[in-house]
PDB file of C-alpha atoms in Angstrom:
ATOM      1  CA  ASP A   1     -27.972  -7.365  54.215  1.00  0.00           C
ATOM      2  CA  ALA A   2     -30.153  -8.811  51.457  1.00  0.00           C
ATOM      3  CA  GLY A   3     -33.224  -6.949  52.620  1.00  0.00           C
ATOM      4  CA  VAL A   4     -36.711  -8.429  52.872  1.00  0.00           C
ATOM      5  CA  ILE A   5     -37.011 -11.297  50.410  1.00  0.00           C
ATOM      6  CA  GLN A   6     -40.336 -12.258  48.873  1.00  0.00           C
ATOM      7  CA  SER A   7     -41.185 -15.069  46.512  1.00  0.00           C
ATOM      8  CA  PRO A   8     -42.443 -15.513  43.920  1.00  0.00           C
ATOM      9  CA  ARG A   9     -42.162 -12.114  42.208  1.00  0.00           C
ATOM     10  CA  HIS A  10     -45.065 -12.904  39.919  1.00  0.00           C
ATOM     11  CA  GLU A  11     -47.846 -15.461  40.226  1.00  0.00           C
ATOM     12  CA  VAL A  12     -50.594 -16.171  37.748  1.00  0.00           C
ATOM     13  CA  THR A  13     -53.176 -18.690  38.861  1.00  0.00           C
ATOM     14  CA  GLU A  14     -56.658 -19.820  38.002  1.00  0.00           C
ATOM     15  CA  MET A  15     -59.652 -19.011  40.134  1.00  0.00           C
ATOM     16  CA  GLY A  16     -60.140 -21.598  42.835  1.00  0.00           C
ATOM     17  CA  GLN A  17     -56.494 -22.552  43.132  1.00  0.00           C
ATOM     18  CA  GLU A  18     -54.433 -22.234  46.294  1.00  0.00           C
ATOM     19  CA  VAL A  19     -51.738 -19.558  46.333  1.00  0.00           C
ATOM     20  CA  THR A  20     -48.880 -19.313  48.837  1.00  0.00           C
ATOM     21  CA  LEU A  21     -46.725 -16.220  49.127  1.00  0.00           C
ATOM     22  CA  ARG A  22     -43.462 -16.316  51.060  1.00  0.00           C
ATOM     23  CA  CYS A  23     -41.423 -13.769  52.975  1.00  0.00           C
ATOM     24  CA  LYS A  24     -38.041 -13.740  54.692  1.00  0.00           C
ATOM     25  CA  PRO A  25     -37.661 -10.644  56.913  1.00  0.00           C
ATOM     26  CA  ILE A  26     -34.404  -8.874  57.686  1.00  0.00           C
ATOM     27  CA  SER A  27     -32.406 -10.737  60.301  1.00  0.00           C
ATOM     28  CA  GLY A  28     -32.903  -9.129  63.713  1.00  0.00           C
ATOM     29  CA  HIS A  29     -36.240  -7.544  62.855  1.00  0.00           C
ATOM     30  CA  ASN A  30     -38.992  -8.756  65.169  1.00  0.00           C
ATOM     31  CA  SER A  31     -42.109  -7.315  63.527  1.00  0.00           C
ATOM     32  CA  LEU A  32     -43.502  -8.431  60.182  1.00  0.00           C
ATOM     33  CA  PHE A  33     -46.392  -7.003  58.214  1.00  0.00           C
ATOM     34  CA  TRP A  34     -48.312  -8.207  55.156  1.00  0.00           C
ATOM     35  CA  TYR A  35     -49.836  -5.455  52.995  1.00  0.00           C
ATOM     36  CA  ARG A  36     -51.898  -5.610  49.805  1.00  0.00           C
ATOM     37  CA  GLN A  37     -51.710  -2.804  47.247  1.00  0.00           C
ATOM     38  CA  THR A  38     -54.337  -2.020  44.615  1.00  0.00           C
ATOM     39  CA  MET A  39     -55.086   1.130  42.668  1.00  0.00           C
ATOM     40  CA  MET A  40     -58.499   1.463  44.248  1.00  0.00           C
ATOM     41  CA  ARG A  41     -57.656   0.816  47.892  1.00  0.00           C
ATOM     42  CA  GLY A  42     -53.971   1.662  48.133  1.00  0.00           C
ATOM     43  CA  LEU A  43     -51.814  -0.104  50.717  1.00  0.00           C
ATOM     44  CA  GLU A  44     -53.955  -2.160  53.086  1.00  0.00           C
ATOM     45  CA  LEU A  45     -52.584  -3.905  56.157  1.00  0.00           C
ATOM     46  CA  LEU A  46     -53.635  -7.540  56.206  1.00  0.00           C
ATOM     47  CA  ILE A  47     -51.855  -8.915  59.280  1.00  0.00           C
ATOM     48  CA  TYR A  48     -49.081  -7.985  61.692  1.00  0.00           C
ATOM     49  CA  PHE A  49     -46.763 -10.316  63.637  1.00  0.00           C
ATOM     50  CA  ASN A  50     -44.554  -9.414  66.569  1.00  0.00           C
ATOM     51  CA  ASN A  51     -41.983 -11.966  67.765  1.00  0.00           C
ATOM     52  CA  ASN A  52     -43.676 -14.538  65.493  1.00  0.00           C
ATOM     53  CA  VAL A  53     -47.070 -14.056  67.158  1.00  0.00           C
ATOM     54  CA  PRO A  54     -50.024 -12.656  65.176  1.00  0.00           C
ATOM     55  CA  ILE A  55     -50.999  -9.397  66.866  1.00  0.00           C
ATOM     56  CA  ASP A  56     -53.634  -7.956  64.558  1.00  0.00           C
ATOM     57  CA  ASP A  57     -55.346  -9.807  61.711  1.00  0.00           C
ATOM     58  CA  SER A  58     -58.339  -7.489  61.425  1.00  0.00           C
ATOM     59  CA  GLY A  59     -57.358  -6.620  57.870  1.00  0.00           C
ATOM     60  CA  MET A  60     -57.534 -10.178  56.573  1.00  0.00           C
ATOM     61  CA  PRO A  61     -60.419 -10.039  54.097  1.00  0.00           C
ATOM     62  CA  GLU A  62     -62.066 -13.334  54.905  1.00  0.00           C
ATOM     63  CA  ASP A  63     -61.476 -16.931  55.855  1.00  0.00           C
ATOM     64  CA  ARG A  64     -59.896 -17.639  52.490  1.00  0.00           C
ATOM     65  CA  PHE A  65     -56.800 -15.791  53.718  1.00  0.00           C
ATOM     66  CA  SER A  66     -54.444 -17.204  56.328  1.00  0.00           C
ATOM     67  CA  ALA A  67     -50.936 -16.291  57.460  1.00  0.00           C
ATOM     68  CA  LYS A  68     -48.290 -18.015  59.518  1.00  0.00           C
ATOM     69  CA  MET A  69     -44.911 -17.188  60.953  1.00  0.00           C
ATOM     70  CA  PRO A  70     -43.375 -20.454  62.198  1.00  0.00           C
ATOM     71  CA  ASN A  71     -40.054 -18.806  63.070  1.00  0.00           C
ATOM     72  CA  ALA A  72     -38.302 -15.451  63.044  1.00  0.00           C
ATOM     73  CA  SER A  73     -37.014 -15.847  59.509  1.00  0.00           C
ATOM     74  CA  PHE A  74     -40.054 -17.004  57.550  1.00  0.00           C
ATOM     75  CA  SER A  75     -43.683 -16.130  56.977  1.00  0.00           C
ATOM     76  CA  THR A  76     -46.350 -17.257  54.534  1.00  0.00           C
ATOM     77  CA  LEU A  77     -49.605 -15.785  53.304  1.00  0.00           C
ATOM     78  CA  LYS A  78     -52.004 -18.299  51.830  1.00  0.00           C
ATOM     79  CA  ILE A  79     -55.149 -17.730  49.789  1.00  0.00           C
ATOM     80  CA  GLN A  80     -57.437 -20.720  49.329  1.00  0.00           C
ATOM     81  CA  PRO A  81     -59.447 -20.654  47.132  1.00  0.00           C
ATOM     82  CA  SER A  82     -58.230 -17.678  45.147  1.00  0.00           C
ATOM     83  CA  GLU A  83     -60.625 -15.308  43.357  1.00  0.00           C
ATOM     84  CA  PRO A  84     -60.079 -12.677  40.637  1.00  0.00           C
ATOM     85  CA  ARG A  85     -60.660  -9.872  43.157  1.00  0.00           C
ATOM     86  CA  ASP A  86     -57.571 -11.057  45.046  1.00  0.00           C
ATOM     87  CA  SER A  87     -55.407  -9.809  42.176  1.00  0.00           C
ATOM     88  CA  ALA A  88     -53.014  -7.229  43.647  1.00  0.00           C
ATOM     89  CA  VAL A  89     -49.412  -6.672  44.671  1.00  0.00           C
ATOM     90  CA  TYR A  90     -48.715  -8.222  48.052  1.00  0.00           C
ATOM     91  CA  PHE A  91     -45.908  -6.688  50.089  1.00  0.00           C
ATOM     92  CA  CYS A  92     -44.168  -8.030  53.137  1.00  0.00           C
ATOM     93  CA  ALA A  93     -42.395  -5.519  55.397  1.00  0.00           C
ATOM     94  CA  SER A  94     -40.302  -5.888  58.522  1.00  0.00           C
ATOM     95  CA  THR A  95     -38.975  -3.609  61.236  1.00  0.00           C
ATOM     96  CA  LEU A  96     -37.471  -3.656  64.694  1.00  0.00           C
ATOM     97  CA  THR A  97     -39.814  -2.774  67.545  1.00  0.00           C
ATOM     98  CA  VAL A  98     -38.296  -2.772  70.992  1.00  0.00           C
ATOM     99  CA  GLY A  99     -38.778  -0.764  74.168  1.00  0.00           C
ATOM    100  CA  GLY A 100     -41.013   1.807  72.533  1.00  0.00           C
ATOM    101  CA  ARG A 101     -38.393   2.614  69.894  1.00  0.00           C
ATOM    102  CA  HIS A 102     -39.779   3.113  66.407  1.00  0.00           C
ATOM    103  CA  TYR A 103     -37.972   2.512  63.138  1.00  0.00           C
ATOM    104  CA  GLY A 104     -38.991   2.630  59.519  1.00  0.00           C
ATOM    105  CA  TYR A 105     -40.326  -0.379  57.680  1.00  0.00           C
ATOM    106  CA  THR A 106     -38.274  -2.189  55.054  1.00  0.00           C
ATOM    107  CA  PHE A 107     -40.491  -3.532  52.294  1.00  0.00           C
ATOM    108  CA  GLY A 108     -39.816  -6.549  50.098  1.00  0.00           C
ATOM    109  CA  SER A 109     -40.070  -6.294  46.326  1.00  0.00           C
ATOM    110  CA  GLY A 110     -43.613  -7.636  46.415  1.00  0.00           C
ATOM    111  CA  THR A 111     -45.488 -10.456  44.718  1.00  0.00           C
ATOM    112  CA  ARG A 112     -47.747  -9.477  41.831  1.00  0.00           C
ATOM    113  CA  LEU A 113     -50.667 -11.892  41.963  1.00  0.00           C
ATOM    114  CA  THR A 114     -53.025 -12.296  39.035  1.00  0.00           C
ATOM    115  CA  VAL A 115     -56.029 -14.590  39.411  1.00  0.00           C
ATOM    116  CA  VAL A 116     -57.763 -15.405  36.130  1.00  0.00           C
TER     117      VAL A 116
ATOM    118  CA  GLN B   1     -58.705   5.133  59.872  1.00  0.00           C
ATOM    119  CA  GLN B   2     -56.931   5.904  56.593  1.00  0.00           C
ATOM    120  CA  PRO B   3     -55.143   9.282  56.628  1.00  0.00           C
ATOM    121  CA  VAL B   4     -55.991  11.778  53.908  1.00  0.00           C
ATOM    122  CA  GLN B   5     -53.215  13.037  51.662  1.00  0.00           C
ATOM    123  CA  SER B   6     -53.260  16.168  49.529  1.00  0.00           C
ATOM    124  CA  PRO B   7     -52.730  16.940  46.793  1.00  0.00           C
ATOM    125  CA  GLN B   8     -53.385  13.691  44.913  1.00  0.00           C
ATOM    126  CA  ALA B   9     -50.876  14.671  42.241  1.00  0.00           C
ATOM    127  CA  VAL B  10     -48.392  17.444  41.572  1.00  0.00           C
ATOM    128  CA  ILE B  11     -46.191  18.264  38.605  1.00  0.00           C
ATOM    129  CA  LEU B  12     -43.013  20.265  39.085  1.00  0.00           C
ATOM    130  CA  ARG B  13     -40.128  21.531  37.037  1.00  0.00           C
ATOM    131  CA  GLU B  14     -36.695  20.625  38.295  1.00  0.00           C
ATOM    132  CA  GLY B  15     -35.659  23.021  41.043  1.00  0.00           C
ATOM    133  CA  GLU B  16     -39.177  23.861  42.218  1.00  0.00           C
ATOM    134  CA  ASP B  17     -40.510  23.180  45.709  1.00  0.00           C
ATOM    135  CA  ALA B  18     -43.506  21.112  46.816  1.00  0.00           C
ATOM    136  CA  VAL B  19     -45.462  20.379  49.978  1.00  0.00           C
ATOM    137  CA  ILE B  20     -47.448  17.202  50.565  1.00  0.00           C
ATOM    138  CA  ASN B  21     -49.915  17.064  53.425  1.00  0.00           C
ATOM    139  CA  CYS B  22     -51.239  14.194  55.507  1.00  0.00           C
ATOM    140  CA  SER B  23     -54.056  14.459  58.024  1.00  0.00           C
ATOM    141  CA  SER B  24     -55.869  12.050  60.307  1.00  0.00           C
ATOM    142  CA  SER B  25     -59.032  12.167  62.389  1.00  0.00           C
ATOM    143  CA  LYS B  26     -57.348  10.031  65.050  1.00  0.00           C
ATOM    144  CA  ALA B  27     -54.738  10.884  67.673  1.00  0.00           C
ATOM    145  CA  LEU B  28     -51.356   9.914  66.303  1.00  0.00           C
ATOM    146  CA  TYR B  29     -48.138   8.743  67.900  1.00  0.00           C
ATOM    147  CA  SER B  30     -46.000   8.723  64.802  1.00  0.00           C
ATOM    148  CA  VAL B  31     -46.047   9.533  61.112  1.00  0.00           C
ATOM    149  CA  HIS B  32     -43.842   7.806  58.537  1.00  0.00           C
ATOM    150  CA  TRP B  33     -43.120   8.990  55.004  1.00  0.00           C
ATOM    151  CA  TYR B  34     -42.253   6.637  52.118  1.00  0.00           C
ATOM    152  CA  ARG B  35     -41.558   7.062  48.425  1.00  0.00           C
ATOM    153  CA  GLN B  36     -42.487   4.436  45.853  1.00  0.00           C
ATOM    154  CA  LYS B  37     -41.264   4.440  42.273  1.00  0.00           C
ATOM    155  CA  HIS B  38     -43.300   2.690  39.610  1.00  0.00           C
ATOM    156  CA  GLY B  39     -43.031  -1.084  39.885  1.00  0.00           C
ATOM    157  CA  GLU B  40     -40.901  -0.948  43.008  1.00  0.00           C
ATOM    158  CA  ALA B  41     -41.396  -1.276  46.743  1.00  0.00           C
ATOM    159  CA  PRO B  42     -42.019   1.715  49.019  1.00  0.00           C
ATOM    160  CA  VAL B  43     -38.806   3.091  50.509  1.00  0.00           C
ATOM    161  CA  PHE B  44     -38.633   4.646  53.963  1.00  0.00           C
ATOM    162  CA  LEU B  45     -37.769   8.353  54.060  1.00  0.00           C
ATOM    163  CA  MET B  46     -38.290   9.454  57.646  1.00  0.00           C
ATOM    164  CA  ILE B  47     -40.297   9.040  60.835  1.00  0.00           C
ATOM    165  CA  LEU B  48     -41.728  11.752  63.054  1.00  0.00           C
ATOM    166  CA  LEU B  49     -42.696  10.940  66.614  1.00  0.00           C
ATOM    167  CA  LYS B  50     -45.093  12.613  68.988  1.00  0.00           C
ATOM    168  CA  GLY B  51     -43.160  15.229  70.886  1.00  0.00           C
ATOM    169  CA  GLY B  52     -40.287  14.999  68.422  1.00  0.00           C
ATOM    170  CA  GLU B  53     -38.668  17.602  66.246  1.00  0.00           C
ATOM    171  CA  GLN B  54     -38.907  18.288  62.568  1.00  0.00           C
ATOM    172  CA  LYS B  55     -36.829  15.817  60.610  1.00  0.00           C
ATOM    173  CA  GLY B  56     -34.752  16.326  57.505  1.00  0.00           C
ATOM    174  CA  HIS B  57     -33.161  14.170  54.857  1.00  0.00           C
ATOM    175  CA  GLU B  58     -31.040  16.080  52.328  1.00  0.00           C
ATOM    176  CA  LYS B  59     -33.501  18.500  50.713  1.00  0.00           C
ATOM    177  CA  ILE B  60     -36.532  16.629  51.983  1.00  0.00           C
ATOM    178  CA  SER B  61     -37.892  17.497  55.413  1.00  0.00           C
ATOM    179  CA  ALA B  62     -41.111  17.010  57.338  1.00  0.00           C
ATOM    180  CA  SER B  63     -43.074  18.329  60.271  1.00  0.00           C
ATOM    181  CA  PHE B  64     -45.672  16.810  62.583  1.00  0.00           C
ATOM    182  CA  ASN B  65     -48.366  18.804  64.361  1.00  0.00           C
ATOM    183  CA  GLU B  66     -49.663  16.268  66.854  1.00  0.00           C
ATOM    184  CA  LYS B  67     -52.434  18.556  68.111  1.00  0.00           C
ATOM    185  CA  LYS B  68     -53.926  18.801  64.640  1.00  0.00           C
ATOM    186  CA  GLN B  69     -52.980  15.213  63.699  1.00  0.00           C
ATOM    187  CA  GLN B  70     -51.275  16.575  60.606  1.00  0.00           C
ATOM    188  CA  SER B  71     -47.915  16.097  58.947  1.00  0.00           C
ATOM    189  CA  SER B  72     -46.353  17.807  55.968  1.00  0.00           C
ATOM    190  CA  LEU B  73     -43.501  16.708  53.713  1.00  0.00           C
ATOM    191  CA  TYR B  74     -41.381  19.467  52.175  1.00  0.00           C
ATOM    192  CA  LEU B  75     -39.384  18.874  49.002  1.00  0.00           C
ATOM    193  CA  THR B  76     -36.955  21.686  48.262  1.00  0.00           C
ATOM    194  CA  ALA B  77     -35.224  22.337  44.938  1.00  0.00           C
ATOM    195  CA  SER B  78     -36.702  19.154  43.480  1.00  0.00           C
ATOM    196  CA  GLN B  79     -34.598  16.793  41.402  1.00  0.00           C
ATOM    197  CA  LEU B  80     -35.676  14.352  38.699  1.00  0.00           C
ATOM    198  CA  SER B  81     -34.980  11.518  41.126  1.00  0.00           C
ATOM    199  CA  TYR B  82     -37.708  12.816  43.449  1.00  0.00           C
ATOM    200  CA  SER B  83     -40.411  11.596  41.053  1.00  0.00           C
ATOM    201  CA  GLY B  84     -42.622   8.878  42.498  1.00  0.00           C
ATOM    202  CA  THR B  85     -45.604   8.341  44.737  1.00  0.00           C
ATOM    203  CA  TYR B  86     -45.272   9.585  48.311  1.00  0.00           C
ATOM    204  CA  PHE B  87     -47.164   7.866  51.095  1.00  0.00           C
ATOM    205  CA  CYS B  88     -47.679   8.848  54.672  1.00  0.00           C
ATOM    206  CA  GLY B  89     -48.214   6.061  57.185  1.00  0.00           C
ATOM    207  CA  THR B  90     -49.770   6.854  60.531  1.00  0.00           C
ATOM    208  CA  GLU B  91     -49.534   5.033  63.843  1.00  0.00           C
ATOM    209  CA  GLU B  92     -52.609   5.718  65.931  1.00  0.00           C
ATOM    210  CA  GLY B  93     -52.704   6.004  69.709  1.00  0.00           C
ATOM    211  CA  SER B  94     -50.839   7.873  72.377  1.00  0.00           C
ATOM    212  CA  GLY B  95     -48.596   5.270  73.902  1.00  0.00           C
ATOM    213  CA  GLY B  96     -46.413   4.312  70.996  1.00  0.00           C
ATOM    214  CA  SER B  97     -47.035   0.600  71.373  1.00  0.00           C
ATOM    215  CA  ASN B  98     -49.236   0.098  68.328  1.00  0.00           C
ATOM    216  CA  TYR B  99     -46.496  -0.113  65.668  1.00  0.00           C
ATOM    217  CA  LYS B 100     -48.853  -0.879  62.784  1.00  0.00           C
ATOM    218  CA  LEU B 101     -49.149   1.761  60.080  1.00  0.00           C
ATOM    219  CA  THR B 102     -52.202   2.854  58.113  1.00  0.00           C
ATOM    220  CA  PHE B 103     -51.206   4.380  54.790  1.00  0.00           C
ATOM    221  CA  GLY B 104     -52.775   7.215  52.847  1.00  0.00           C
ATOM    222  CA  LYS B 105     -53.621   6.754  49.167  1.00  0.00           C
ATOM    223  CA  GLY B 106     -50.499   8.540  48.070  1.00  0.00           C
ATOM    224  CA  THR B 107     -49.435  11.681  46.211  1.00  0.00           C
ATOM    225  CA  LEU B 108     -47.993  11.242  42.720  1.00  0.00           C
ATOM    226  CA  LEU B 109     -45.082  13.648  42.235  1.00  0.00           C
ATOM    227  CA  THR B 110     -43.685  14.186  38.755  1.00  0.00           C
ATOM    228  CA  VAL B 111     -40.563  16.271  38.276  1.00  0.00           C
ATOM    229  CA  ASN B 112     -39.880  17.358  34.702  1.00  0.00           C
ATOM    230  CA  PRO B 113     -36.620  18.774  33.297  1.00  0.00           C
TER     231      PRO B 113
END
């Protein structure tokens, strides 16, 4: 298995531009999570999907952030317009959640976003 | 509610032992432990469930005291490859249907020769 695949690995953009981050979860996993990691705040959960449906988006900072999961094999996180304080590493993670069974998360390699 | 990890950092010589603690003010159903090396993604180590037993993975094991909402990670006879930042992730609630994890700020472990 190729693992969780994120693209791009690095993104440098100017303030005010739109940024789209992409994630392909592990085949067969039905839960997908977007996290943001910074030195100050650590790993913060932004949004969580189960069976392609957004379950909890309480961590999305503001209306500039949006996320979609049109099918089981693809998700996007969009920031429009981007601001310097959005600079961080964004991780996508997936896992299997079924019948109360719990498994570990598999994280993608992350996207390092720099907004200048 | 973000769990609190201690210590924030620890430096060991190869072969020494370490304990990393994770505590929450909320009732927990499960605790996950991950290790992240610099510039890489976090990697899953183990999961401990409410009512479950202590888990082990080679020389790394963990315990979960659900009454105190605390978990500890034990690293025995540390190796150079154990260096990295260790995170606990907690799943709040009693029913086990939450699934989302809240991560602590991490413990930086450095193992020197």
